[in-house]
mmCIF file of N, CA and C in Angstrom:
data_model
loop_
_atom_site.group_PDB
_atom_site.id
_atom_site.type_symbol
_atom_site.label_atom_id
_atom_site.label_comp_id
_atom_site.label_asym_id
_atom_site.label_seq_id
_atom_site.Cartn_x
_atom_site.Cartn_y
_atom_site.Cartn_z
ATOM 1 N N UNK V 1 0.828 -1.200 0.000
ATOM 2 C CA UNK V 1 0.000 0.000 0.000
ATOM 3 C C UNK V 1 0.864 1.252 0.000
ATOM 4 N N UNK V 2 2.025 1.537 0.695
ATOM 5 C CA UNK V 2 3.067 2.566 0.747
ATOM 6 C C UNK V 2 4.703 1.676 1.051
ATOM 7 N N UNK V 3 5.011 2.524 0.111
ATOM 8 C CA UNK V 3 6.565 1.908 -0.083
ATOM 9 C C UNK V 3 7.081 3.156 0.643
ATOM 10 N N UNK V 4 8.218 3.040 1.759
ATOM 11 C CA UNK V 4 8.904 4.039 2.485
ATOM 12 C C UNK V 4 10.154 3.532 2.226
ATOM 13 N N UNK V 5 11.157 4.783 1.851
ATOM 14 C CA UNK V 5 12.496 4.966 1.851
ATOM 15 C C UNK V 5 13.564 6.029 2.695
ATOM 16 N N UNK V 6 13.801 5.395 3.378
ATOM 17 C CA UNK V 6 14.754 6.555 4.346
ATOM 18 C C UNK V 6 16.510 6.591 3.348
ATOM 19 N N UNK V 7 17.028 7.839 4.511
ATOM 20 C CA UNK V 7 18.529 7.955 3.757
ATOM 21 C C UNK V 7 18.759 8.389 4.316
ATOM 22 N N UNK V 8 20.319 9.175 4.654
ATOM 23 C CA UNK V 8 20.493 10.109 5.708
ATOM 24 C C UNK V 8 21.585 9.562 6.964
ATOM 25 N N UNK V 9 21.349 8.188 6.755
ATOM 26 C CA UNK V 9 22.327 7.656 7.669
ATOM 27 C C UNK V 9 23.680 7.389 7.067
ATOM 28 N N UNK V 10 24.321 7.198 8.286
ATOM 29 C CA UNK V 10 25.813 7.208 7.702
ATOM 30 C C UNK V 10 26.817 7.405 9.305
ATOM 31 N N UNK V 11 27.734 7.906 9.422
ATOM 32 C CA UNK V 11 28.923 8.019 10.443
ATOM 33 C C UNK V 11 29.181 9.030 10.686
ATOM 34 N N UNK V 12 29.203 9.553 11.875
ATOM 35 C CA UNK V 12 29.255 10.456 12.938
ATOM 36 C C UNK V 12 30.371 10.478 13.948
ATOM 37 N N UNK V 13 30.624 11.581 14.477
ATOM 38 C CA UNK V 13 31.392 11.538 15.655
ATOM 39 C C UNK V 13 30.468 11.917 16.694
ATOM 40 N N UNK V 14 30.709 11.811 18.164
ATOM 41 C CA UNK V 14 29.935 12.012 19.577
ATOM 42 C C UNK V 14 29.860 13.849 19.219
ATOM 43 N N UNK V 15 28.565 14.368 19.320
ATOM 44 C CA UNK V 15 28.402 15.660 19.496
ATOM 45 C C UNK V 15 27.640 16.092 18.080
ATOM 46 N N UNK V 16 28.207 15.249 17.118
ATOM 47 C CA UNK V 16 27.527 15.498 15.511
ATOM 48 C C UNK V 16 26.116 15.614 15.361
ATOM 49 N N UNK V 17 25.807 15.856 14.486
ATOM 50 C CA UNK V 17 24.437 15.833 13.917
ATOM 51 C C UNK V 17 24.310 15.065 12.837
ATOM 52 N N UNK V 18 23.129 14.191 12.267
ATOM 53 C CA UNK V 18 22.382 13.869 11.305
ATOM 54 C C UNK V 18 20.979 14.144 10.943
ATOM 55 N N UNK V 19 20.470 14.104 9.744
ATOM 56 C CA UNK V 19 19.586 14.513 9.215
ATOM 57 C C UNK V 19 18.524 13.248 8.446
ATOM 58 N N UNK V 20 18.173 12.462 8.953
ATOM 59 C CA UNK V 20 17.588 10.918 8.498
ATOM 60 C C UNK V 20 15.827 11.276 7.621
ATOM 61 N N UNK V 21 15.995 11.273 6.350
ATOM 62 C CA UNK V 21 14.519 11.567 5.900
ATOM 63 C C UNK V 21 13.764 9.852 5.556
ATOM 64 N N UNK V 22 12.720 10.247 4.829
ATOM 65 C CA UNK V 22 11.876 8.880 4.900
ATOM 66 C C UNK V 22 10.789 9.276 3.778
ATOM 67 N N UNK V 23 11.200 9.257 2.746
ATOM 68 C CA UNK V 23 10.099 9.269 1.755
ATOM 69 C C UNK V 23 9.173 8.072 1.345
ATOM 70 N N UNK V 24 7.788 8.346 0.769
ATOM 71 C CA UNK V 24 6.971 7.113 0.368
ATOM 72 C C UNK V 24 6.118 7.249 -0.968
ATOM 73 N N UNK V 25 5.658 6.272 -1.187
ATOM 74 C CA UNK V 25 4.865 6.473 -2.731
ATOM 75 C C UNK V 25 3.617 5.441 -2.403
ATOM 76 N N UNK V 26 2.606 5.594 -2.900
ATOM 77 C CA UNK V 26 1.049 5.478 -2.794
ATOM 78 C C UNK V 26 0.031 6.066 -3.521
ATOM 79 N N UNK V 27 -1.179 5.375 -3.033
ATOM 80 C CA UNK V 27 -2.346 6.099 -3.344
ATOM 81 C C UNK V 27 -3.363 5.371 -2.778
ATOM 82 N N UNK V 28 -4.494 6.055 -2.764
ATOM 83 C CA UNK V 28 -6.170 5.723 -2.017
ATOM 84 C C UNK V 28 -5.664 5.364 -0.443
ATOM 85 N N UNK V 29 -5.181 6.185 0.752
ATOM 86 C CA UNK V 29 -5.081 5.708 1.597
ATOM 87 C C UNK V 29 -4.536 7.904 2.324
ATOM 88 N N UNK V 30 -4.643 7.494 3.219
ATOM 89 C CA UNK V 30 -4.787 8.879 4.367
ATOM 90 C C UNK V 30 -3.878 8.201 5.593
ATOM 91 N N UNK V 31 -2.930 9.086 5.822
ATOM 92 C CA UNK V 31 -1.496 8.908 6.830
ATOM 93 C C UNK V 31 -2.116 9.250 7.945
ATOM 94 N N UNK V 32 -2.077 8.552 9.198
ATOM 95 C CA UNK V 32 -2.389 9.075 10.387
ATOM 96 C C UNK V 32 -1.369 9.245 11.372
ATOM 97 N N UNK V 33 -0.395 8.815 11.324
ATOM 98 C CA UNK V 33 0.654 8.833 12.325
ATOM 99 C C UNK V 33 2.401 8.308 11.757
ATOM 100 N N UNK V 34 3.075 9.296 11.285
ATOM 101 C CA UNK V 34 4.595 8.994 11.164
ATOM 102 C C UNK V 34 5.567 8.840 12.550
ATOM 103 N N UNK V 35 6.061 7.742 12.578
ATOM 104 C CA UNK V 35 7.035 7.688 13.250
ATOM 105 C C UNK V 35 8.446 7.405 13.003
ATOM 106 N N UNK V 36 9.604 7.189 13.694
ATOM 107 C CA UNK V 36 10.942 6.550 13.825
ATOM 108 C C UNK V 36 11.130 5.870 14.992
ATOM 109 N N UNK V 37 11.638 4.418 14.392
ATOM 110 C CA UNK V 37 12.455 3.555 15.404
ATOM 111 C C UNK V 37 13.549 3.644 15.490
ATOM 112 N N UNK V 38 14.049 2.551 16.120
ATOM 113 C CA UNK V 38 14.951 1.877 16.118
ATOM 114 C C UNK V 38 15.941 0.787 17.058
ATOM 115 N N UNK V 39 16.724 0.048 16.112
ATOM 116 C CA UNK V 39 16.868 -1.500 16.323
ATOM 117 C C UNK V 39 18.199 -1.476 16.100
ATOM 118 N N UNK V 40 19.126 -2.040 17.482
ATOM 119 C CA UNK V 40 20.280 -2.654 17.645
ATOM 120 C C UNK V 40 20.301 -4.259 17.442
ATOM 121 N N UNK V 41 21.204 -4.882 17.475
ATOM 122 C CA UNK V 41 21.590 -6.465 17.426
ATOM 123 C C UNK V 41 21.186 -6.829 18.724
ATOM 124 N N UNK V 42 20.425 -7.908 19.014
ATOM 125 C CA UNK V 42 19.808 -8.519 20.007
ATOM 126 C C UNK V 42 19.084 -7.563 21.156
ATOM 127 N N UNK V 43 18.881 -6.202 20.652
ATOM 128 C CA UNK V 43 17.438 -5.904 21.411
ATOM 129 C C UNK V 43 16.319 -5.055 21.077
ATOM 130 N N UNK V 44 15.306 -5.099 21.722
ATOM 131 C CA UNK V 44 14.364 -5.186 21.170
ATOM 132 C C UNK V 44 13.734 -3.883 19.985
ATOM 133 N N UNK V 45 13.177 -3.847 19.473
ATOM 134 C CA UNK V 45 12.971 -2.119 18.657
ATOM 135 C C UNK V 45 12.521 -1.337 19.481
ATOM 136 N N UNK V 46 13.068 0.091 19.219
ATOM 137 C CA UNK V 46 12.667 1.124 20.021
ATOM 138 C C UNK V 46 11.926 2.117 19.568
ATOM 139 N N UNK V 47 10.940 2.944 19.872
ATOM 140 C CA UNK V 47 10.385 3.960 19.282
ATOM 141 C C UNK V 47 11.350 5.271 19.492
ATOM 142 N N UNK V 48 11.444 5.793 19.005
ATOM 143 C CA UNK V 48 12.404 6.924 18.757
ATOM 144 C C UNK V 48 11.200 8.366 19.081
ATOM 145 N N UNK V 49 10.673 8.604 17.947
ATOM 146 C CA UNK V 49 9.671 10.109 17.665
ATOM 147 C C UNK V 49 8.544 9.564 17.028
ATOM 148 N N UNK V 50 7.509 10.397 17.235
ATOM 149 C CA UNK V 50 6.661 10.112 16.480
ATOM 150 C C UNK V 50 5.686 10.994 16.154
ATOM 151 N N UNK V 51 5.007 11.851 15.160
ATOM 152 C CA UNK V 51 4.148 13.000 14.924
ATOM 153 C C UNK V 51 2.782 12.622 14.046
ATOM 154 N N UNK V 52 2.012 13.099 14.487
ATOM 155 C CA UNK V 52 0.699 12.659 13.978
ATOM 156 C C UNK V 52 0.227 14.060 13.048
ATOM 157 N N UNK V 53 -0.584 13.389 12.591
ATOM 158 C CA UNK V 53 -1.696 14.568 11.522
ATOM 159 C C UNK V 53 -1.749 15.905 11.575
ATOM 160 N N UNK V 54 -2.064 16.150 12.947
ATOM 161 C CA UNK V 54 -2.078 17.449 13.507
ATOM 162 C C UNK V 54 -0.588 18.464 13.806
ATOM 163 N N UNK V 55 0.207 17.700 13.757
ATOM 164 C CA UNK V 55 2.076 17.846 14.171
ATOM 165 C C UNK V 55 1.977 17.706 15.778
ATOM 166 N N UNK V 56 1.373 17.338 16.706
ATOM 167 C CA UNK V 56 1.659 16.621 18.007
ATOM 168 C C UNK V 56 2.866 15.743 17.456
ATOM 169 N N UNK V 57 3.990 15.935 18.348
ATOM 170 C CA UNK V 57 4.645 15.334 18.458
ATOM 171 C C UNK V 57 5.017 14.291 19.599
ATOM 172 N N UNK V 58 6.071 13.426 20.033
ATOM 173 C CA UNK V 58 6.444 12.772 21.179
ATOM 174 C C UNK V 58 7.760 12.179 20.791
ATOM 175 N N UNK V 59 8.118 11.692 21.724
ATOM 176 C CA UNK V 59 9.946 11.618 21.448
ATOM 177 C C UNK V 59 9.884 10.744 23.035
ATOM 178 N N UNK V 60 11.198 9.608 22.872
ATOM 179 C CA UNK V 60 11.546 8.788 23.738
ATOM 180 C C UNK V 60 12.118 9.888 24.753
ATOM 181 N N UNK V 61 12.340 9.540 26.150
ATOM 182 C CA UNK V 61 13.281 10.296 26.851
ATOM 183 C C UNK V 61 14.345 10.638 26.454
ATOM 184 N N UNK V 62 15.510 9.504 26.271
ATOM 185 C CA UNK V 62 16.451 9.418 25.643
ATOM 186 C C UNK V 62 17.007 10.511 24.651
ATOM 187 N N UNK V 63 16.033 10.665 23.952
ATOM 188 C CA UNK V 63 16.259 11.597 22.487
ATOM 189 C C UNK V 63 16.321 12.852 22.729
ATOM 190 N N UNK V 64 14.849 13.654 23.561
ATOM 191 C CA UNK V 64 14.191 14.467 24.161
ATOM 192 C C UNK V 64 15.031 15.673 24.342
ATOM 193 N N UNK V 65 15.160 16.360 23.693
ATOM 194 C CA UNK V 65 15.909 17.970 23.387
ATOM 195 C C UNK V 65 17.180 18.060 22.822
ATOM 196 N N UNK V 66 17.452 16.718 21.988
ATOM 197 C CA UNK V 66 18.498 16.805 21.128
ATOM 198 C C UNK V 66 17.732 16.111 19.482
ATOM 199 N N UNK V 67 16.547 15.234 19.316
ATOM 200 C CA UNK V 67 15.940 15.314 18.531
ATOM 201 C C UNK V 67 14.897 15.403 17.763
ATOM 202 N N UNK V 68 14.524 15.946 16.735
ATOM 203 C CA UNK V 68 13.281 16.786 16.049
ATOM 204 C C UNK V 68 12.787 15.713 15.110
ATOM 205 N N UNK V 69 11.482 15.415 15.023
ATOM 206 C CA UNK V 69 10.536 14.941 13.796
ATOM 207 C C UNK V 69 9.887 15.911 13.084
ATOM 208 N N UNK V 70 9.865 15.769 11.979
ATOM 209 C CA UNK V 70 8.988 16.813 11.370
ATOM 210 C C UNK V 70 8.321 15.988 10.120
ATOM 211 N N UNK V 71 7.274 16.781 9.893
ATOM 212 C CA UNK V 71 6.544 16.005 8.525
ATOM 213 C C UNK V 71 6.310 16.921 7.131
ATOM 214 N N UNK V 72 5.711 16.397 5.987
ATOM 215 C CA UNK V 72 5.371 17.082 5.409
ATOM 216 C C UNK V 72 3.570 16.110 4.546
ATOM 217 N N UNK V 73 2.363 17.371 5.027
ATOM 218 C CA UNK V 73 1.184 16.270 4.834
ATOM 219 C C UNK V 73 1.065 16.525 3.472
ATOM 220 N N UNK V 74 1.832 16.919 2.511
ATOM 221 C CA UNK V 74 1.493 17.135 1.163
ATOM 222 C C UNK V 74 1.968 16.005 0.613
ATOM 223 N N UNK V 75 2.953 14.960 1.291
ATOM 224 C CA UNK V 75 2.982 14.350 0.616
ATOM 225 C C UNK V 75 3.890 12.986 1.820
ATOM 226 N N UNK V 76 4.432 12.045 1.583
ATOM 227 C CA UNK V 76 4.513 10.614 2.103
ATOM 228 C C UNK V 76 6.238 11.126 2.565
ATOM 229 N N UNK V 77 6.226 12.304 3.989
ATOM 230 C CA UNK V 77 7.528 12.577 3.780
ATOM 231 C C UNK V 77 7.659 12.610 5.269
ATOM 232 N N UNK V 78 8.549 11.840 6.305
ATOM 233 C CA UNK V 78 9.154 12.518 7.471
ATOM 234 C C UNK V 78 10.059 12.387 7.667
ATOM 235 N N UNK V 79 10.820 13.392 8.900
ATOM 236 C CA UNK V 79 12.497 13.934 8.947
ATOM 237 C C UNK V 79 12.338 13.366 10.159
ATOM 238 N N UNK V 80 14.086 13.020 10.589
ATOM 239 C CA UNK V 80 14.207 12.766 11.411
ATOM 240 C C UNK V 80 15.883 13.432 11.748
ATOM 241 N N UNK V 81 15.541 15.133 12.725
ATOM 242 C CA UNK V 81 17.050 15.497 12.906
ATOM 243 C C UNK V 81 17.649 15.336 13.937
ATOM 244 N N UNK V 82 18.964 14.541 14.469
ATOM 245 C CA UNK V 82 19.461 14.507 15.036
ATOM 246 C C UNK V 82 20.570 14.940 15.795
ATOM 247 N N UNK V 83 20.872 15.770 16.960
ATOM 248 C CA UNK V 83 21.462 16.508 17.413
ATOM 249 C C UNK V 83 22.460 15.947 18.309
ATOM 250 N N UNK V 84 23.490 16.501 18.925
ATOM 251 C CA UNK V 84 24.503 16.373 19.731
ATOM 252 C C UNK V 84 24.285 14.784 20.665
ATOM 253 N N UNK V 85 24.608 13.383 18.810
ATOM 254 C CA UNK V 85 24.288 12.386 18.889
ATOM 255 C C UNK V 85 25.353 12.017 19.778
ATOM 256 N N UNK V 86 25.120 10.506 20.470
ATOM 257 C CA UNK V 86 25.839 10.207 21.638
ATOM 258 C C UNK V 86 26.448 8.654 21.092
ATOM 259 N N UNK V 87 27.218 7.875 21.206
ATOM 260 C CA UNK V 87 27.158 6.311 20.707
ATOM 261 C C UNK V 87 26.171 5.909 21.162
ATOM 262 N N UNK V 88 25.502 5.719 22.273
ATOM 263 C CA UNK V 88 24.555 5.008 22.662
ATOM 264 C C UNK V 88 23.129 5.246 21.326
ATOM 265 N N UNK V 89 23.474 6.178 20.512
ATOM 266 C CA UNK V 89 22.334 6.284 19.447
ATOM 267 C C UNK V 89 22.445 5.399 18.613
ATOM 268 N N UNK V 90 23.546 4.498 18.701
ATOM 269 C CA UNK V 90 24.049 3.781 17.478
ATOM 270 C C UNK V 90 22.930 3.183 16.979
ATOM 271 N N UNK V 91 22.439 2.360 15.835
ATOM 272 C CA UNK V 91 21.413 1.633 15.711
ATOM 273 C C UNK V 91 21.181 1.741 13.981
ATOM 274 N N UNK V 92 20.181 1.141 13.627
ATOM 275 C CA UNK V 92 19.432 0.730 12.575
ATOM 276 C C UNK V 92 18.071 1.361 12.691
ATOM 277 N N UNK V 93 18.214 2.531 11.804
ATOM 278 C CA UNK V 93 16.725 3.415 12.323
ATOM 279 C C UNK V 93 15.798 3.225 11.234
ATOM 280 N N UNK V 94 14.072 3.030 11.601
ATOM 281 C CA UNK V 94 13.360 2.904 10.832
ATOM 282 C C UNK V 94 12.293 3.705 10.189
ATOM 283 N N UNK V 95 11.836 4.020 9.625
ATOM 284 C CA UNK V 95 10.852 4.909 9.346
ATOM 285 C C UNK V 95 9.432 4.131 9.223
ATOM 286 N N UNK V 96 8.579 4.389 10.029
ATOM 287 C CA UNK V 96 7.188 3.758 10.231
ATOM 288 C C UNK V 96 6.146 4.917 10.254
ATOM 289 N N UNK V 97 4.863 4.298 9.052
ATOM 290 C CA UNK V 97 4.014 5.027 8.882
ATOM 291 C C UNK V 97 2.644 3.921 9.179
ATOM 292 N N UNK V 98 1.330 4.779 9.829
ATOM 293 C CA UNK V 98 0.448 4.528 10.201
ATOM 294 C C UNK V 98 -0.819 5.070 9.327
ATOM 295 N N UNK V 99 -1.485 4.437 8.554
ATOM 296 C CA UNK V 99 -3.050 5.219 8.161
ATOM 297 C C UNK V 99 -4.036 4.626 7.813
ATOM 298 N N UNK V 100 -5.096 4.658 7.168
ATOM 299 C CA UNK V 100 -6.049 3.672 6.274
ATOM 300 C C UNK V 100 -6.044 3.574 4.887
ATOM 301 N N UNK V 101 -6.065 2.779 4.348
ATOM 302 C CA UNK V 101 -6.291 2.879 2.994
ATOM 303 C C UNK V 101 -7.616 3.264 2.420
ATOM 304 N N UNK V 102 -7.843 3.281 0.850
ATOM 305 C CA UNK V 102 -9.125 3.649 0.150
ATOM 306 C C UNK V 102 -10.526 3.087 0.584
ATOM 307 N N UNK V 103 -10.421 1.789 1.292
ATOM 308 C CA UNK V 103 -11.338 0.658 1.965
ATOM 309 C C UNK V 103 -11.703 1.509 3.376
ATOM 310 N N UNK V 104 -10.419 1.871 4.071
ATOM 311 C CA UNK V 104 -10.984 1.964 5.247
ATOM 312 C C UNK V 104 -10.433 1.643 6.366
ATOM 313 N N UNK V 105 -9.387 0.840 5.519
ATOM 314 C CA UNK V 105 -8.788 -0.927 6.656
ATOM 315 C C UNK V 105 -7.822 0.015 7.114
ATOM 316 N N UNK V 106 -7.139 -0.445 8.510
ATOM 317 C CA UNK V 106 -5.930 0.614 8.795
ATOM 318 C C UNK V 106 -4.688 -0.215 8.413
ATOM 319 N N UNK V 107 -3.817 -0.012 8.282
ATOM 320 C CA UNK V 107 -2.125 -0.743 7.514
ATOM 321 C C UNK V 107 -1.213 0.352 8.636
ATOM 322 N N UNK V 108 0.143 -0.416 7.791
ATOM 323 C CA UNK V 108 1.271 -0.163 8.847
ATOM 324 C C UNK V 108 2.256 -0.648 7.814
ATOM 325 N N UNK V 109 3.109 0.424 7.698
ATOM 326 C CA UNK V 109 4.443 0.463 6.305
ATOM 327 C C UNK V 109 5.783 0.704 7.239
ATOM 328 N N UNK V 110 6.472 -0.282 6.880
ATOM 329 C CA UNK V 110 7.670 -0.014 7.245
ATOM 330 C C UNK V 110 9.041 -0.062 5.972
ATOM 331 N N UNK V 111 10.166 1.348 6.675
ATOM 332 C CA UNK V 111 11.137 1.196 5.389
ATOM 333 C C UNK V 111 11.783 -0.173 5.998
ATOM 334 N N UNK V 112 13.312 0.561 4.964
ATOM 335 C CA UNK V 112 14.340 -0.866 5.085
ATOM 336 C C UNK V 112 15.349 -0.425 5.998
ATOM 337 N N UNK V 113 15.084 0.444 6.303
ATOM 338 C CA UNK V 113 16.185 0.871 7.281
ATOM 339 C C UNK V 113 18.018 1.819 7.505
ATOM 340 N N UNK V 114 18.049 2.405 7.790
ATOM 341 C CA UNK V 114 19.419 3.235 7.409
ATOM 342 C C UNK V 114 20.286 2.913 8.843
ATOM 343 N N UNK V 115 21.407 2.905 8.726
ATOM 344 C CA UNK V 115 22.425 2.632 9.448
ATOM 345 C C UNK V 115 23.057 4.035 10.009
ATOM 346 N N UNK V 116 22.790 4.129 11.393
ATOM 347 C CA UNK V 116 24.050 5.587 11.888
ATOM 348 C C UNK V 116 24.633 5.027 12.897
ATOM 349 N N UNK V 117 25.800 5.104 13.253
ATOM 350 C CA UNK V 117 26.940 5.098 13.850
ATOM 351 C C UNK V 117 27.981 6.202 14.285
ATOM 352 N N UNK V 118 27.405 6.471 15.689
ATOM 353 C CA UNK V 118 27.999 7.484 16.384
ATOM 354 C C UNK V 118 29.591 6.523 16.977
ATOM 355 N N UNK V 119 30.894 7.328 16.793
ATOM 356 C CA UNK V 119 32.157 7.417 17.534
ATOM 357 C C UNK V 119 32.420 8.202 18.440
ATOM 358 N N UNK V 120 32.917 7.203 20.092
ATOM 359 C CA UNK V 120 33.422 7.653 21.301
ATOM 360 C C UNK V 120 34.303 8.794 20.298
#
């Protein structure tokens, strides 16, 4: 129903910034909720941010005044900026979208994932 593509990841030093976007392609279906994960090797996925319809946002503790979600409702697009990243951010981040399709039914799209890697 929606194909999502993130980019943006890549290698960092402790204090850096990244800029992780998440584009998608579709039709007959209405977005209700963009988010970001993310997933290390043997534990479990984490929710990162997440902004709904309205731009309410929410953000893990963790993240919480070093990073920003933002959307765009014109079209299948959210950011994910990251600020004065720490190693502990290391991970496999995802881009997850929430809405209904043309039916009605609600779905759940996930990308493939981008790789960032913060250095002590």
């Amino acid at each position: 129903q929606v194909q999502l593509v993130e980019s943006g990841g890549g290698f960092v030093q402790a204090g850096g910034s990244l800029k992780l976007s998440c584009r998608g392609s579709g039709s007959h279906f209405s977005i209700a909720t963009m988010a970001w994960y993310r997933q290390g090797p043997g534990w479990p996925r984490e929710l990162v941010a997440t902004i709904s319809s309205d731009g309410t946002t929410n953000y893990a503790v963790s993240v919480k005044g070093r990073f920003m979600i933002s959307r765009d409702n014109a079209e299948i697009a959210v950011d994910l900026q990251m600020n004065s990243l720490k190693p502990e951010d290391t991970d496999v981040y995802y881009c997850n979208v929430r809405g209904r399709n043309g039916l009605g039914i609600n779905f759940e799209s996930w990308g493939q994932g981008t790789q960032v890697t913060v250095s002590s």
